[in-house]
mmCIF file of C-alpha atoms in Angstrom:
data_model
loop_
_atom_site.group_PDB
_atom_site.id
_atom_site.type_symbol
_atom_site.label_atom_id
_atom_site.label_comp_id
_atom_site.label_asym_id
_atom_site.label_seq_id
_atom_site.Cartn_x
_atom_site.Cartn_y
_atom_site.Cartn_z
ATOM 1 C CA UNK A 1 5.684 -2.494 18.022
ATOM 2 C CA UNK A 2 8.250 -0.101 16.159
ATOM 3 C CA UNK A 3 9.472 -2.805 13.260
ATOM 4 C CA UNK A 4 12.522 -5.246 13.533
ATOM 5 C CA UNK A 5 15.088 -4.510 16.607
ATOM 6 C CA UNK A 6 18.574 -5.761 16.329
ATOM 7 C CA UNK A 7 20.975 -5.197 19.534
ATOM 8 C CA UNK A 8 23.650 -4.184 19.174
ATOM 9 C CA UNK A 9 24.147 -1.465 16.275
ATOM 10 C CA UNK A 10 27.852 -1.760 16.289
ATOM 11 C CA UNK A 11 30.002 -4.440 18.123
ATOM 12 C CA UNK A 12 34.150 -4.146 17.894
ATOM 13 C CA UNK A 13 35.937 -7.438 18.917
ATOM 14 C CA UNK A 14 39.367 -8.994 18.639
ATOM 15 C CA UNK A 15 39.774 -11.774 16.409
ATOM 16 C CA UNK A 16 39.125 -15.431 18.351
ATOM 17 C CA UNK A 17 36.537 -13.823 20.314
ATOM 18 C CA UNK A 18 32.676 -15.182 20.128
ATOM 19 C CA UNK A 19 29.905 -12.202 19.892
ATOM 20 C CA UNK A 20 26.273 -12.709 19.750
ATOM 21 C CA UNK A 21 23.566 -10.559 18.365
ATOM 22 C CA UNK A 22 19.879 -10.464 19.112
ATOM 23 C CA UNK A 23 17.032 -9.593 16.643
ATOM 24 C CA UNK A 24 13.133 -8.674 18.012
ATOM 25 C CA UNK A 25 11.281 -9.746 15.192
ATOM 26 C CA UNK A 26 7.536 -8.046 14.745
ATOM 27 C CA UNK A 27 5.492 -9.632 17.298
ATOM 28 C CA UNK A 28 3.164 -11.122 14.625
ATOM 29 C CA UNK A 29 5.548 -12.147 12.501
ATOM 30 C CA UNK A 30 6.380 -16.223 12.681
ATOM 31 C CA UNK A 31 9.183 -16.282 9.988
ATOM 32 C CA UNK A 32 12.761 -14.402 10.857
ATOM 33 C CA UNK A 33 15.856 -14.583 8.743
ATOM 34 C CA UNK A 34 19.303 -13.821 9.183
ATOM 35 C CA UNK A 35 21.062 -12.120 6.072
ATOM 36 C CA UNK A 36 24.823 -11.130 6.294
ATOM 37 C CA UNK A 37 26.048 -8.111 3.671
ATOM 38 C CA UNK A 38 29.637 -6.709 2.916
ATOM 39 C CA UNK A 39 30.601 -3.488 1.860
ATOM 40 C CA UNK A 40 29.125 -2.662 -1.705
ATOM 41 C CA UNK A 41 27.343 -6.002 -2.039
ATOM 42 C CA UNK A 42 24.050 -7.121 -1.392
ATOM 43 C CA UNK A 43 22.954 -8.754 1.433
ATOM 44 C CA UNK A 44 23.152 -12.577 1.204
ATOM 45 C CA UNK A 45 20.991 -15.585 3.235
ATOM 46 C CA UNK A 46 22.088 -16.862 6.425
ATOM 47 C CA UNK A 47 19.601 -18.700 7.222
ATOM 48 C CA UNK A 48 15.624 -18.528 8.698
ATOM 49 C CA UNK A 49 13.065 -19.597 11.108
ATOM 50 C CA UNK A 50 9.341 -20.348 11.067
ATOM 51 C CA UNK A 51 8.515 -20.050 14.652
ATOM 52 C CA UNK A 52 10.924 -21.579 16.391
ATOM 53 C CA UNK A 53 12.029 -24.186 13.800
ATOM 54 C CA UNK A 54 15.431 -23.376 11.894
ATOM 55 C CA UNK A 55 14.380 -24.554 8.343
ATOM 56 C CA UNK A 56 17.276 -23.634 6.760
ATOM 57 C CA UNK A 57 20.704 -23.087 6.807
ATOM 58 C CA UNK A 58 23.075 -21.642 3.969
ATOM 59 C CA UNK A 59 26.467 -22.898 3.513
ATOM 60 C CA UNK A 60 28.102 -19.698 4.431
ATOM 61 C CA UNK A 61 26.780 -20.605 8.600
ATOM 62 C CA UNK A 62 29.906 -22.303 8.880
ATOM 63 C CA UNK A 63 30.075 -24.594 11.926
ATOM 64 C CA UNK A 64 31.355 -21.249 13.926
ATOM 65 C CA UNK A 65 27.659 -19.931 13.191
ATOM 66 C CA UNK A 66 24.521 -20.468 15.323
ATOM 67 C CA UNK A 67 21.358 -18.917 15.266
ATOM 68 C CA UNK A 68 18.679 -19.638 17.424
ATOM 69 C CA UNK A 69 15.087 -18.601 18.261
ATOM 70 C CA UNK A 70 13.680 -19.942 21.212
ATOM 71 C CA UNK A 71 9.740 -19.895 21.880
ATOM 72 C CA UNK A 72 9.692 -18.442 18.163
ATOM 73 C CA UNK A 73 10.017 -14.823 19.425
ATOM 74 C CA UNK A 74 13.462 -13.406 19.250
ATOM 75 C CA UNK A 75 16.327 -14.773 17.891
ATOM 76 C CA UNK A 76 19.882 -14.787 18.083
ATOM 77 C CA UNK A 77 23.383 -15.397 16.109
ATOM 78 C CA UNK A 78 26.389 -16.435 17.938
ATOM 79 C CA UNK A 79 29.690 -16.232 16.207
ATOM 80 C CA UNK A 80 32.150 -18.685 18.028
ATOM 81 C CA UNK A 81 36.179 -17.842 17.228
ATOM 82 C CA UNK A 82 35.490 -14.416 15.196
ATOM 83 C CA UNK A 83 37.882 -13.857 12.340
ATOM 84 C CA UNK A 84 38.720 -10.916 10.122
ATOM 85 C CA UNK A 85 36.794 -12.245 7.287
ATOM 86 C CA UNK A 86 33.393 -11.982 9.869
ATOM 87 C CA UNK A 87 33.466 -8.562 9.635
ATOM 88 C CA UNK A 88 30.087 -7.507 7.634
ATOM 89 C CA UNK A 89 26.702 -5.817 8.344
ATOM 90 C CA UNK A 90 24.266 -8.807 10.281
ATOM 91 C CA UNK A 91 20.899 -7.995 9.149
ATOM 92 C CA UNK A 92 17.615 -9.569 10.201
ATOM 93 C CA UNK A 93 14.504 -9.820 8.338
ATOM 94 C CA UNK A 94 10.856 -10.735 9.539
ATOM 95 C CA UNK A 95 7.835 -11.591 7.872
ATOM 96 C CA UNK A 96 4.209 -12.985 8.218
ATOM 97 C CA UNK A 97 4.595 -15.918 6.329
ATOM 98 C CA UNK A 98 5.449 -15.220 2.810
ATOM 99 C CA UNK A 99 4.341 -11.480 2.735
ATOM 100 C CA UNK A 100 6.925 -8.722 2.340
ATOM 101 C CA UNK A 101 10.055 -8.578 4.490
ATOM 102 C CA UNK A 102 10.826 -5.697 7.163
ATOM 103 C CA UNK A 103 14.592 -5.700 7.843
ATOM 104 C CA UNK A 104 16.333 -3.813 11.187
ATOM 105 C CA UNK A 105 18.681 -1.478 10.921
ATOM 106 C CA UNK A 106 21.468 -4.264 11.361
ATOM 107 C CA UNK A 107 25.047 -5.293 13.439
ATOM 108 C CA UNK A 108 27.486 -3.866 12.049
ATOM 109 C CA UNK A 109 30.798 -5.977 13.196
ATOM 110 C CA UNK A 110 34.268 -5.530 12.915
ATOM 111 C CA UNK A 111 36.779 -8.159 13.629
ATOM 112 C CA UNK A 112 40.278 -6.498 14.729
ATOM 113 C CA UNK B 1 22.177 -20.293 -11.865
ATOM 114 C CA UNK B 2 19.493 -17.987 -10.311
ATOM 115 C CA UNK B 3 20.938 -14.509 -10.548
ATOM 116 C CA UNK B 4 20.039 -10.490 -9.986
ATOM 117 C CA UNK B 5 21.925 -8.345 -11.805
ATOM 118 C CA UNK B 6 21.750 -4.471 -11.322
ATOM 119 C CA UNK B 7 22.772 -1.506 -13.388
ATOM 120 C CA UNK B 8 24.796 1.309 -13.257
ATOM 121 C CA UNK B 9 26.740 0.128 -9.768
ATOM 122 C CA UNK B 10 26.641 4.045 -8.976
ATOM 123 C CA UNK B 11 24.341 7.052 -11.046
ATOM 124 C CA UNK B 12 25.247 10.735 -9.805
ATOM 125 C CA UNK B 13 22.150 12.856 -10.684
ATOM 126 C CA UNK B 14 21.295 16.778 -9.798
ATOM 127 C CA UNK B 15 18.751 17.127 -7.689
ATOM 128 C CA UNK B 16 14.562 17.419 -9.541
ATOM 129 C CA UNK B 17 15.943 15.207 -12.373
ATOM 130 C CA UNK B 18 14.523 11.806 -13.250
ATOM 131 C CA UNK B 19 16.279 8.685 -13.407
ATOM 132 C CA UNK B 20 15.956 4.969 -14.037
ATOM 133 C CA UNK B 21 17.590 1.910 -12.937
ATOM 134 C CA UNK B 22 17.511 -1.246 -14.297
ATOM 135 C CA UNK B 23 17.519 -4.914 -13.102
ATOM 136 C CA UNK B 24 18.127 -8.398 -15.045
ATOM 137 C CA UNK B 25 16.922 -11.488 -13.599
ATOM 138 C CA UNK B 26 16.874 -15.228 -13.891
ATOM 139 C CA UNK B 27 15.466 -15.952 -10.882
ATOM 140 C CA UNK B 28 13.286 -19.140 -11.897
ATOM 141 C CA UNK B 29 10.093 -19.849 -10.862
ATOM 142 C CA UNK B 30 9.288 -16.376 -10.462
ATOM 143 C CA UNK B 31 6.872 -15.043 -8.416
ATOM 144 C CA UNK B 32 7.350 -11.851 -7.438
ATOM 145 C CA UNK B 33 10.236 -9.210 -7.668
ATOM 146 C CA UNK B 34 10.987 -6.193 -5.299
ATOM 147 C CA UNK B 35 12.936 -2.992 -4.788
ATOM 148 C CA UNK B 36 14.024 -1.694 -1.795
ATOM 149 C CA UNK B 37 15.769 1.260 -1.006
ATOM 150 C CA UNK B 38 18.918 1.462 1.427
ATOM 151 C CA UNK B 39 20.803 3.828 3.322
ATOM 152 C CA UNK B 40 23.966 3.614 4.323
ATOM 153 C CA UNK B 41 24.579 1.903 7.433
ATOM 154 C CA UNK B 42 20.884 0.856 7.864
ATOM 155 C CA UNK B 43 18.320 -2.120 6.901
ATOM 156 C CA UNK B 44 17.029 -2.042 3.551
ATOM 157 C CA UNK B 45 13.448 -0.703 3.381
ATOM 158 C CA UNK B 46 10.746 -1.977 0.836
ATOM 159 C CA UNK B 47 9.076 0.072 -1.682
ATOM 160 C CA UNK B 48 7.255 -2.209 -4.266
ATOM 161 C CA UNK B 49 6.669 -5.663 -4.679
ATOM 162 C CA UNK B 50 5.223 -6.630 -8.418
ATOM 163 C CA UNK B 51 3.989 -10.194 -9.455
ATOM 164 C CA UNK B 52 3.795 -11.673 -12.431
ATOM 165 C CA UNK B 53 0.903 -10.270 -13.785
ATOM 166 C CA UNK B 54 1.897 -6.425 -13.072
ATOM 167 C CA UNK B 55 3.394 -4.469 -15.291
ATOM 168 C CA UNK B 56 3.315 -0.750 -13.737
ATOM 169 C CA UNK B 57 3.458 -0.037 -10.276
ATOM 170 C CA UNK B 58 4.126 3.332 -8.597
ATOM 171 C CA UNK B 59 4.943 4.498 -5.125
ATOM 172 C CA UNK B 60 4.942 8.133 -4.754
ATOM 173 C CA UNK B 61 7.833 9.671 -7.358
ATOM 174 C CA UNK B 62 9.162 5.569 -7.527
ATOM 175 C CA UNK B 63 7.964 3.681 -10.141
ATOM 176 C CA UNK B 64 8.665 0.800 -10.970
ATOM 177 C CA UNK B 65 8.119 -1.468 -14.673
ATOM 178 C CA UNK B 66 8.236 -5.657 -15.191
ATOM 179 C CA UNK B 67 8.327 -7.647 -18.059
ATOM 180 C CA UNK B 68 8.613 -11.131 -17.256
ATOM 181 C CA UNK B 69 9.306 -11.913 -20.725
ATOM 182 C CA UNK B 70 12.369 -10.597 -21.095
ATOM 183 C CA UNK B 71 13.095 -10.629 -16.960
ATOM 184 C CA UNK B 72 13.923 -7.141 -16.769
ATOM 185 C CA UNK B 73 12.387 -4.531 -14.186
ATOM 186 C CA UNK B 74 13.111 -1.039 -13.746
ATOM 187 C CA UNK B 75 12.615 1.754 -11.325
ATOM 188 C CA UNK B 76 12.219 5.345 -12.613
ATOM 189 C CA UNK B 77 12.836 7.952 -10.004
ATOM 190 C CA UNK B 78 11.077 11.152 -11.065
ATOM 191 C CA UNK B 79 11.761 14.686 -9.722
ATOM 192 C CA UNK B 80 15.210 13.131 -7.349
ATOM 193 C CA UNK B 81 15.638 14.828 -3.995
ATOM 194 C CA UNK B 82 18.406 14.751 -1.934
ATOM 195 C CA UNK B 83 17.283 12.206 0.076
ATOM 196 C CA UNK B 84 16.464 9.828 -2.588
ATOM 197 C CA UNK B 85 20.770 9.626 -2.481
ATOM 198 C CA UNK B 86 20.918 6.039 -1.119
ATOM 199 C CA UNK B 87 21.416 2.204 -2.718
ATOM 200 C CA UNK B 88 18.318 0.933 -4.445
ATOM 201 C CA UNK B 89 18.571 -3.129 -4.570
ATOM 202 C CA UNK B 90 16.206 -5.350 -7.028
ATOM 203 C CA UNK B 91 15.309 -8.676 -4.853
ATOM 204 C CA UNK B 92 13.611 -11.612 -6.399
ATOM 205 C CA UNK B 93 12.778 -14.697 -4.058
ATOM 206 C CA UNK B 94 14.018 -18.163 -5.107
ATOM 207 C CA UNK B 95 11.650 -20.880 -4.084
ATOM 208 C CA UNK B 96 9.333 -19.474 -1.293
ATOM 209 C CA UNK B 97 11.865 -18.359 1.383
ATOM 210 C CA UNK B 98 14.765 -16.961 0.678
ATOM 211 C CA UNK B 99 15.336 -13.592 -1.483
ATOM 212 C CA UNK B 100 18.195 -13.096 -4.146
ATOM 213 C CA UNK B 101 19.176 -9.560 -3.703
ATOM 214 C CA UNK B 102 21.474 -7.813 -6.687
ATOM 215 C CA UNK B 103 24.280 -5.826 -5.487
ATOM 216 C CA UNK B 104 22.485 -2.623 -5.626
ATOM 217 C CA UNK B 105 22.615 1.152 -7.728
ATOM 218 C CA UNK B 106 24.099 3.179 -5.598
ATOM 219 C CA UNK B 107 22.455 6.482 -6.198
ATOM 220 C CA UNK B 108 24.070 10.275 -5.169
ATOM 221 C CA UNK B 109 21.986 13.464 -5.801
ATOM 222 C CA UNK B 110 23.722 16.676 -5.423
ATOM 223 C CA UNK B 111 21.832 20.053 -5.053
#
């Protein structure tokens, strides 16, 4: 286990369109979390899982947003109708219980 | 209104000097607050966590200070390389689950 996957890097798509990402967690790790980060700010919640229970969502996950993480393994974030203003780094973020956070590499989406 | 607050937004050092970059919380309860290190296009990547009851901590040439009376931290770089150049972003969780990140010193070191 190499740390916190997230697939894919990069994703281009044309506004209206719905993209998902996937995030492979650390296998022991129960809690994941879903951060979202623009240029030259720092990353803010999306919302997170312990197991496979979403405990809580931020008001940014508009109703366009779901996140999901069946069998409390992976997860993913759908993003239904993109528009321009989705455009941001997707980061996601595991942890064994409250211990420290390893965070993957990231999505980095553009809406065109 | 729980906050992180970072300073400078961008330092430009020469490469073997020192620097230090400060943090201002009000984060409340604390419990713990942590620095991570980011660069560019990639995850950010931990390098110290300090509770409450730490003052001093030090990773490698990072170190970092707390005083939770005055809810300011800071994190001294000493002898910069050029890989150090990167954003370094305080984090302090609210409640148990969710961390309030600053917006980050972005750091360049030139040879």
């Amino acid at each position: 286990d190499t740390g916190v996957s997230q697939d894919p890097r990069h994703k281009i798509t044309k506004r209206g369109q719905n993209v998902t990402f996937r995030c492979d967690p650390i296998s022991e790790h129960n809690r994941l979390y879903w951060y979202r980060q623009t240029l030259g700010q720092g990353p803010e919640f999306l919302t997170y899982f312990q197991n496979e229970a979403q405990l809580e969502k931020s008001r940014l996950l508009s109703d366009r947003f779901s996140a999901e993480r069946p069998k409390g393994s992976f997860s993913t974030l759908e993003i239904q109708r993109t528009e321009q203003g989705d455009s941001a780094m997707y980061l996601c973020a595991s942890s064994l219980d409250q211990g420290d956070y390893t965070f993957g590499s990231g999505t980095r989406l553009t809406v065109v | 209104k729980n906050q992180v607050e970072q300073s400078p937004q961008s330092l430009i050092i020469l490469e073997g000097k020192n620097c230090t970059l400060q943090c201002n919380y009000t984060v409340s309860p604390f419990s713990n607050l942590r620095w991570y290190k980011q660069d560019t296009g990639r995850g950010p990547v931990s390098l110290t966590i300090m509770t409450f009851s730490e003052n001093t901590k030090s990773n490698g040439r990072y170190t970092a200070t707390l005083d939770a009376d005055t809810k300011q931290s800071s994190l001294h770089i000493t002898a910069s390389q050029l890989s150090d150049s990167a954003s370094y972003i305080c984090v302090v969780p609210r409640d148990t689950d969710k961390l309030i990140f600053g917006t980050g010193t972005r750091l360049q070191v030139f040879p």
